[in-house]
Coordinates of C-alpha atoms in Angstrom, one line a residue:
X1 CA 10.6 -15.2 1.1
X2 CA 7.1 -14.5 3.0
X3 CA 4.0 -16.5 4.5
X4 CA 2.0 -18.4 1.9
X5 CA 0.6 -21.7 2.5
X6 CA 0.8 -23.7 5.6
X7 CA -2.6 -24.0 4.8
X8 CA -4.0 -26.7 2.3
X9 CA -1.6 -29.3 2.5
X10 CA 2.0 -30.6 3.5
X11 CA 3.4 -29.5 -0.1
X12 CA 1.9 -26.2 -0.5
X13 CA 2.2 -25.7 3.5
X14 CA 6.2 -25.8 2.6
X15 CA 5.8 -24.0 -0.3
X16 CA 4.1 -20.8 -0.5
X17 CA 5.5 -20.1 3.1
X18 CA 8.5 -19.3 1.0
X19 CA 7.3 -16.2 2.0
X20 CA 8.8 -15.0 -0.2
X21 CA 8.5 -4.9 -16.1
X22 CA 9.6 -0.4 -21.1
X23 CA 8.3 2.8 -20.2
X24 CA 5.4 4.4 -19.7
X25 CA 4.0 4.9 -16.4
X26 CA 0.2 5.9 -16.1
X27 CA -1.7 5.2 -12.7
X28 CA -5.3 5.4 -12.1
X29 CA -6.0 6.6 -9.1
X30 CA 22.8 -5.9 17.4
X31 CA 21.1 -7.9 19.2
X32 CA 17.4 -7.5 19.6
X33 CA 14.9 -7.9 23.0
X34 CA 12.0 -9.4 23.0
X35 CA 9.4 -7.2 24.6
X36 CA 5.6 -7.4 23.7
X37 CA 4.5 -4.5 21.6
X38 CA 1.0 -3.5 20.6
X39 CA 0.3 -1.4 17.2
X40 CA -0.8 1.9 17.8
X41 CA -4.4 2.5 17.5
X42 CA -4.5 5.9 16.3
X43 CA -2.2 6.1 12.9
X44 CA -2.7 7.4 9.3
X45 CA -4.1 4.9 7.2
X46 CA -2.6 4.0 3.9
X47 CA -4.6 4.5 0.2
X48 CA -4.1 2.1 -2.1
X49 CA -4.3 2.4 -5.8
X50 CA -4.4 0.7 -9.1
X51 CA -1.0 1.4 -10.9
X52 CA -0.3 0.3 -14.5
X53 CA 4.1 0.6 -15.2
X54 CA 5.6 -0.4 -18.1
X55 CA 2.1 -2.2 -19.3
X56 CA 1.4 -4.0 -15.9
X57 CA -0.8 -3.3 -13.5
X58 CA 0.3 -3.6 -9.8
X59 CA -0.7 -2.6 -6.7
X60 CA 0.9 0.2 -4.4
X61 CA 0.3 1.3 -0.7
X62 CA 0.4 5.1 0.0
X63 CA 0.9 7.5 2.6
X64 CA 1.8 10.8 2.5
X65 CA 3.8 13.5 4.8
X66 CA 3.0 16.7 4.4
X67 CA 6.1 17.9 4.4
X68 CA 8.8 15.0 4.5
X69 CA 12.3 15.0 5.0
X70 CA 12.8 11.4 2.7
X71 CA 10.8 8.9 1.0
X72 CA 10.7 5.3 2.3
X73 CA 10.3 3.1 -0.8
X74 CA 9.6 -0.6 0.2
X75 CA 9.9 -4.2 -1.8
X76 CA 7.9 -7.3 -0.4
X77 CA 9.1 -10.7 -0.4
X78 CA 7.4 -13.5 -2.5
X79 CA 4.8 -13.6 -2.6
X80 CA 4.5 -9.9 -3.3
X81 CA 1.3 -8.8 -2.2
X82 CA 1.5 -5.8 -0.3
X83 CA -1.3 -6.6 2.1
X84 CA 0.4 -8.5 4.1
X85 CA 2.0 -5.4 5.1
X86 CA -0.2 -3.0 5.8
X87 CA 0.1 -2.9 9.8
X88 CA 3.9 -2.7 9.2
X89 CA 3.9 -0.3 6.7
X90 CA 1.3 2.2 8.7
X91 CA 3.3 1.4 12.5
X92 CA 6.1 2.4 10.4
X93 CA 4.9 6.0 9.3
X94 CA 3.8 6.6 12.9
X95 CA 7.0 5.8 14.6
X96 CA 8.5 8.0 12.1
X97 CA 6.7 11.3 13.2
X98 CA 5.3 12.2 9.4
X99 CA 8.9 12.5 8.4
X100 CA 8.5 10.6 6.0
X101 CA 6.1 9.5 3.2
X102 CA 6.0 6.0 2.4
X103 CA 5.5 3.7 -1.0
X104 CA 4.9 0.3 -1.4
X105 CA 4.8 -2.0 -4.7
X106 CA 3.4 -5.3 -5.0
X107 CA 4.9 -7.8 -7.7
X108 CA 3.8 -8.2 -11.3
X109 CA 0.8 -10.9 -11.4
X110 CA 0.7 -11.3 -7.6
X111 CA -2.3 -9.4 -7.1
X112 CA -6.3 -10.2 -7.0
X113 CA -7.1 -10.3 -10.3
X114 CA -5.6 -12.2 -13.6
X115 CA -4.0 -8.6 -15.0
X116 CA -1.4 -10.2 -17.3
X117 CA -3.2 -13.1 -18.4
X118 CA -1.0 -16.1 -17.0
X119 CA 2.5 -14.6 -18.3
X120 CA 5.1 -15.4 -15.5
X121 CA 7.4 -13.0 -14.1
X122 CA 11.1 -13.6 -13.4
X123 CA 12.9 -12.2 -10.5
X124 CA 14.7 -10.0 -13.2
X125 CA 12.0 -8.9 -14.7
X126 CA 10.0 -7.7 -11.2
X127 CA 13.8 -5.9 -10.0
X128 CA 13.3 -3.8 -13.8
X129 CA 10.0 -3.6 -13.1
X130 CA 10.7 -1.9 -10.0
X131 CA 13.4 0.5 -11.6
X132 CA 10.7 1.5 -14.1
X133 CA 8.6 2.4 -11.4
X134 CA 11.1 4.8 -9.9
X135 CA 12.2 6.5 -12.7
X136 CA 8.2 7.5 -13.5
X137 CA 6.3 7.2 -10.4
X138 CA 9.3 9.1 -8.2
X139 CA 11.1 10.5 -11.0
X140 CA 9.6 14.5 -9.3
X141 CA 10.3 13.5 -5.2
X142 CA 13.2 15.5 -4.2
X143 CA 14.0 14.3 -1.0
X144 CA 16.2 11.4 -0.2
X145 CA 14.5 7.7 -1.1
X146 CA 15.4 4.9 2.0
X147 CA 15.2 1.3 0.6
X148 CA 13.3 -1.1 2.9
X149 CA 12.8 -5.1 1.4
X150 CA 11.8 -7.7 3.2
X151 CA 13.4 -11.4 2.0
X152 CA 13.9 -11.6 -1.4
X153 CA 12.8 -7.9 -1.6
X154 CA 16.4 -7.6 0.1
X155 CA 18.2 -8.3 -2.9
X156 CA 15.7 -6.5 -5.3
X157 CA 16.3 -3.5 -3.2
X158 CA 20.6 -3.8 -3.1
X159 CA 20.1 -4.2 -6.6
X160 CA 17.7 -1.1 -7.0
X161 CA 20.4 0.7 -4.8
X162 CA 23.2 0.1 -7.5
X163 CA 21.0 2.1 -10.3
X164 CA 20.0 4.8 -8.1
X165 CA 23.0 5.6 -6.2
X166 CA 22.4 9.1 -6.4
X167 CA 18.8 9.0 -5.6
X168 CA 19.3 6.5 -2.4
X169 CA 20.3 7.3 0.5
X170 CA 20.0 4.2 2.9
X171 CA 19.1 0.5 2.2
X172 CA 17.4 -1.0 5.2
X173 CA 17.3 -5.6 4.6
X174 CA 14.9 -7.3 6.9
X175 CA 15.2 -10.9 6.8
X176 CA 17.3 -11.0 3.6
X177 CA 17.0 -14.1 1.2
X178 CA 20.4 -13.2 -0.5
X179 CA 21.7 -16.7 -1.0
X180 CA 20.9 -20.3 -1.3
X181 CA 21.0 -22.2 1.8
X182 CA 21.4 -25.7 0.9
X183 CA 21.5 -26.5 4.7
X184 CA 17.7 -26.2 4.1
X185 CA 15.8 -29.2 3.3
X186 CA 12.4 -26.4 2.8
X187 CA 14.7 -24.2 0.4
X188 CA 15.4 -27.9 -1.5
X189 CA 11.8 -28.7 -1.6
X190 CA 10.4 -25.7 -3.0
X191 CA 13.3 -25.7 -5.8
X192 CA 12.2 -29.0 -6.9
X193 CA 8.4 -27.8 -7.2
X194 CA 9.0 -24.8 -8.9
X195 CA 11.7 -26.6 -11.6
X196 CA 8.7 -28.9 -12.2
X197 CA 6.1 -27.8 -14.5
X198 CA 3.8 -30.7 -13.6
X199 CA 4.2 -29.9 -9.5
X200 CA 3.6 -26.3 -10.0
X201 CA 0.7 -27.0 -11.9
X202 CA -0.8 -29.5 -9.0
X203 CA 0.0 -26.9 -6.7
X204 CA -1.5 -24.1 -7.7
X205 CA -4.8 -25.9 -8.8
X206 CA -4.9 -27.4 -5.3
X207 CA -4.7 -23.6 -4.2
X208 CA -7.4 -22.5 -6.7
X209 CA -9.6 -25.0 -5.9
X210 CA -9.4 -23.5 -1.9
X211 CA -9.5 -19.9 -3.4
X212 CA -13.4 -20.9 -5.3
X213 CA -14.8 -22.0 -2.0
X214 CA -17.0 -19.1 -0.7
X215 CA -14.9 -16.4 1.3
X216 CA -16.5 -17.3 4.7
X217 CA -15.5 -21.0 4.5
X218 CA -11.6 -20.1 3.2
X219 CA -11.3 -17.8 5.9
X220 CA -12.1 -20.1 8.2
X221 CA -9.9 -23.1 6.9
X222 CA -7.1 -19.9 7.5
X223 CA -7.9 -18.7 10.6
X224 CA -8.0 -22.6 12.1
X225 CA -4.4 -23.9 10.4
X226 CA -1.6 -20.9 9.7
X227 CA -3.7 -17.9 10.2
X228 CA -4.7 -18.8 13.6
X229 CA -2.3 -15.9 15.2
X230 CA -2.4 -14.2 12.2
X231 CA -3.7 -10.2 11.8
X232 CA -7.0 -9.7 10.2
X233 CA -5.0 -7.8 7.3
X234 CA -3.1 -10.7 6.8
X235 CA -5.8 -13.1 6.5
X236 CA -7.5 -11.5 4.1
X237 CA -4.6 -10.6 2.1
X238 CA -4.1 -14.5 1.8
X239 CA -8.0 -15.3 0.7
X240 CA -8.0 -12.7 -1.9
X241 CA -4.5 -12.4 -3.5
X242 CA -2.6 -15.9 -2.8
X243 CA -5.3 -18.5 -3.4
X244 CA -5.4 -17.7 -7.1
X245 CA -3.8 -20.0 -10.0
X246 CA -2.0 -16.9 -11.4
X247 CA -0.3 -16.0 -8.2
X248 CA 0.9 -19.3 -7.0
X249 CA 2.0 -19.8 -10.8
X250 CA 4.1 -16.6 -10.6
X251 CA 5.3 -17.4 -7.2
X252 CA 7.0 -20.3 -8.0
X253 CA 8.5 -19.1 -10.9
X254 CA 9.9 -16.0 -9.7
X255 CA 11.2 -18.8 -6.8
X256 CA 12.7 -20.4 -9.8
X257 CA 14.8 -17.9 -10.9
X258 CA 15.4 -16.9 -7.9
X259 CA 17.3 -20.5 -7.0
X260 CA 19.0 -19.6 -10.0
X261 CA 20.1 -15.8 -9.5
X262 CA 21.1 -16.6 -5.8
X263 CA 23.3 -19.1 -6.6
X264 CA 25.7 -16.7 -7.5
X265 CA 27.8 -15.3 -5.3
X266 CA 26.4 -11.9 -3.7
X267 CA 28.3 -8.5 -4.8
X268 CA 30.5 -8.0 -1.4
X269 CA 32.4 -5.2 -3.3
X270 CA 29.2 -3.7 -3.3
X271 CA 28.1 -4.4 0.1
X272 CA 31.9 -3.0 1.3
X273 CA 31.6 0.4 -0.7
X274 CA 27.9 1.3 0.6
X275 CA 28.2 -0.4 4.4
X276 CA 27.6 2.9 6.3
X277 CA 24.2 3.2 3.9
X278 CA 23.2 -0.1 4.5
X279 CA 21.8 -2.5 7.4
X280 CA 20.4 -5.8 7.8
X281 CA 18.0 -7.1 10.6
X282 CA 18.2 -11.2 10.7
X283 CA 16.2 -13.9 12.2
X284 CA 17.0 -16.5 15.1
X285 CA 15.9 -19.0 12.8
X286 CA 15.1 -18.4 9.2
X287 CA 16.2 -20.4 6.8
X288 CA 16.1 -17.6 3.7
X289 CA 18.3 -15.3 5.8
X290 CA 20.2 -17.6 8.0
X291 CA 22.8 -17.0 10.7
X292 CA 25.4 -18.5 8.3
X293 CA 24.8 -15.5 6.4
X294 CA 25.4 -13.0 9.2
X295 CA 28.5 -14.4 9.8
X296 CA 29.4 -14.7 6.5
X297 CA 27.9 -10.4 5.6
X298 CA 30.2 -9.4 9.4
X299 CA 33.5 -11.1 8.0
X300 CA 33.1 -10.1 4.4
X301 CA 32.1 -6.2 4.9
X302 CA 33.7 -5.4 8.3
X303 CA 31.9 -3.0 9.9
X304 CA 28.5 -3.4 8.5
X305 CA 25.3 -2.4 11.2
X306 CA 23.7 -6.3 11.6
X307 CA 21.3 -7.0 14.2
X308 CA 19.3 -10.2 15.2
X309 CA 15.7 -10.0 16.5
X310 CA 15.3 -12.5 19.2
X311 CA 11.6 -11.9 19.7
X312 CA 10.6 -15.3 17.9
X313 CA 8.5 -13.1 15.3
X314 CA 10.0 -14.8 12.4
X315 CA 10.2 -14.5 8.6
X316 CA 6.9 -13.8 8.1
X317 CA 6.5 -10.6 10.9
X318 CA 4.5 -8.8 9.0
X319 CA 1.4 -11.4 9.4
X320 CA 1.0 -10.8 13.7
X321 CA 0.6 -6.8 14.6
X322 CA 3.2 -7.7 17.1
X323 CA 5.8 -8.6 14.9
X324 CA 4.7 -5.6 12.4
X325 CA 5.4 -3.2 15.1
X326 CA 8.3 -4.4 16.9
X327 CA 9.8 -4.5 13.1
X328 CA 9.0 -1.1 12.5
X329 CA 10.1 -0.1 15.5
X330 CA 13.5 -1.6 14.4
X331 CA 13.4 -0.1 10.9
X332 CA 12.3 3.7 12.2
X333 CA 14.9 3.6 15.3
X334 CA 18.1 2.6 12.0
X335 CA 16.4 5.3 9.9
X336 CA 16.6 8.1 12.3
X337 CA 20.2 6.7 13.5
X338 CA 21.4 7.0 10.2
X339 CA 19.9 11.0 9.4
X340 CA 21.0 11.4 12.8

């Protein structure tokens, strides 16, 4: 899943680096190199808004073509604060010329304030979510939309991709948590934590506890443990989002169900029907999108576009503006391969 929480101590450094809703809609305003990139300083910033879906508030990045030829939707992992993606998201519009407009949506309850009041949100229940947001937010955009999730945002977005098979045209799955590892002794640790109600409710006090310090001190205790290569955007997307009780709560519950759902195994008919409108990027070492499972996607959907990035970026890319651009690089350079 994504980045969260090398930070406060050995259990919630394991944990939160897992990193990793009915209608009514009504918003308020290969083989990879390893080359050193740099983002690109001049690029069209993204606007971000208040949204409320289905009776939940969220959060969602914007930028807008003027005239674009598709519309990149994209998932986070968990936790699912679009923050963390901003340099990514922004490197990603520039490489693609204006082409194309892109969306992102944060997770229910995984935002800066306590919208929903300490209700927890399934994995199930953030992939509807998600659905309902399509069919009201992007119900009018007429061009093509192109699926980008990142970790368990992978499998939210395959299963997005099954309801709007019209409406989708590609499905890009960076880093893709699509099936328990239990090689991982991390993926085993977090599953007992977020099965327990008593170690869920230690950790996320010990992360509230860190998030009521003032901002200058919890920045620092970032900057000086995880966040010490980390991009501003990142940083602060930790201090305000993550270190809140209601977030870590609904992180390790969605991780819950999660565990459970993945557990199953994943839809290779699907996979097989839709491989020339799909394509994964993978890690050298991740344990939520392992090697394992590249081997395991290349034998059970022959043919499918799979590439490894060997840059040492890792799961969590989006928190250095190297690994944000060298991903977006990857992601625009599939996307204009595929319209090509």
């Amino acid at each position: 899943m994504l980045i969260c929480s090398t930070y406060f101590s050995s259990i919630s450094r394991k944990l939160l680096f897992c990193s990793r809703r009915k209608f009514s809609s009504k918003c308020r305003n290969s083989v990879m190199g390893s080359e050193n990139l740099r983002l690109i300083d001049k690029r069209q910033r993204a606007g971000f808004r208040l949204c409320n879906v289905s009776g939940c508030k969220i959060d969602v990045m914007e930028i807008h073509a003027t005239d674009p030829k598709f519309h990149v939707l994209f998932i986070p992992g968990n936790p699912g604060v679009i923050s963390f993606y901003v340099d990514f998201l922004e490197s990603l519009y520039y490489q693609l010329e204006g082409t194309a407009s892109v969306t992102a949506i944060s997770h229910i309850a995984q935002t800066e304030k306590n919208w929903e009041n300490g209700r927890l949100f399934s994995l199930q229940e953030q992939t509807d979510h998600k659905i309902n947001f399509i069919e009201h937010e992007l119900q009018d955009v007429e061009v093509p939309i192109v699926l980008v999730g990142h970790s368990i945002g992978s499998y939210i977005s395959l299963d997005i991709f099954k309801r709007f098979q019209e409406k989708v045209t590609y499905c890009i799955c960076l880093y893709p948590f699509l099936a328990v590892n239990t090689k991982s002794s991390t993926q085993t640790i977090i599953k007992k934590i977020a099965a327990s109600r008593i170690l869920c409710t230690g950790v996320s006090s010990i992360v509230a506890v860190l998030g009521l310090l003032p901002a200058w001190i919890s920045r620092i205790l970032v900057k000086n443990s995880v966040g010490n290569s980390w991009c501003p955007s990142a940083v602060e997307a930790l201090c305000t989002h993550v270190l809140r009780y209601h977030t870590v709560q609904n992180m390790l519950y969605m991780a819950m169900t999660e565990f459970e759902k993945l557990s199953e195994v994943p839809d290779w008919s699907f996979m097989r029907e839709k491989k020339s409108q799909m394509a994964f990027l993978f890690g050298v070492d991740d344990h939520w999108g392992p090697l394992d499972l590249y081997e395991e996607i290349s034998i059970k959907v022959p043919g499918a576009v799979l590439a490894v990035e060997r840059g040492g970026y890792t799961h969590a890319f989006s928190c250095t503006e190297a690994g944000s651009t060298w991903v977006a690089q990857h992601v625009s350079g599939s996307i204009k391969n595929y319209f090509s």
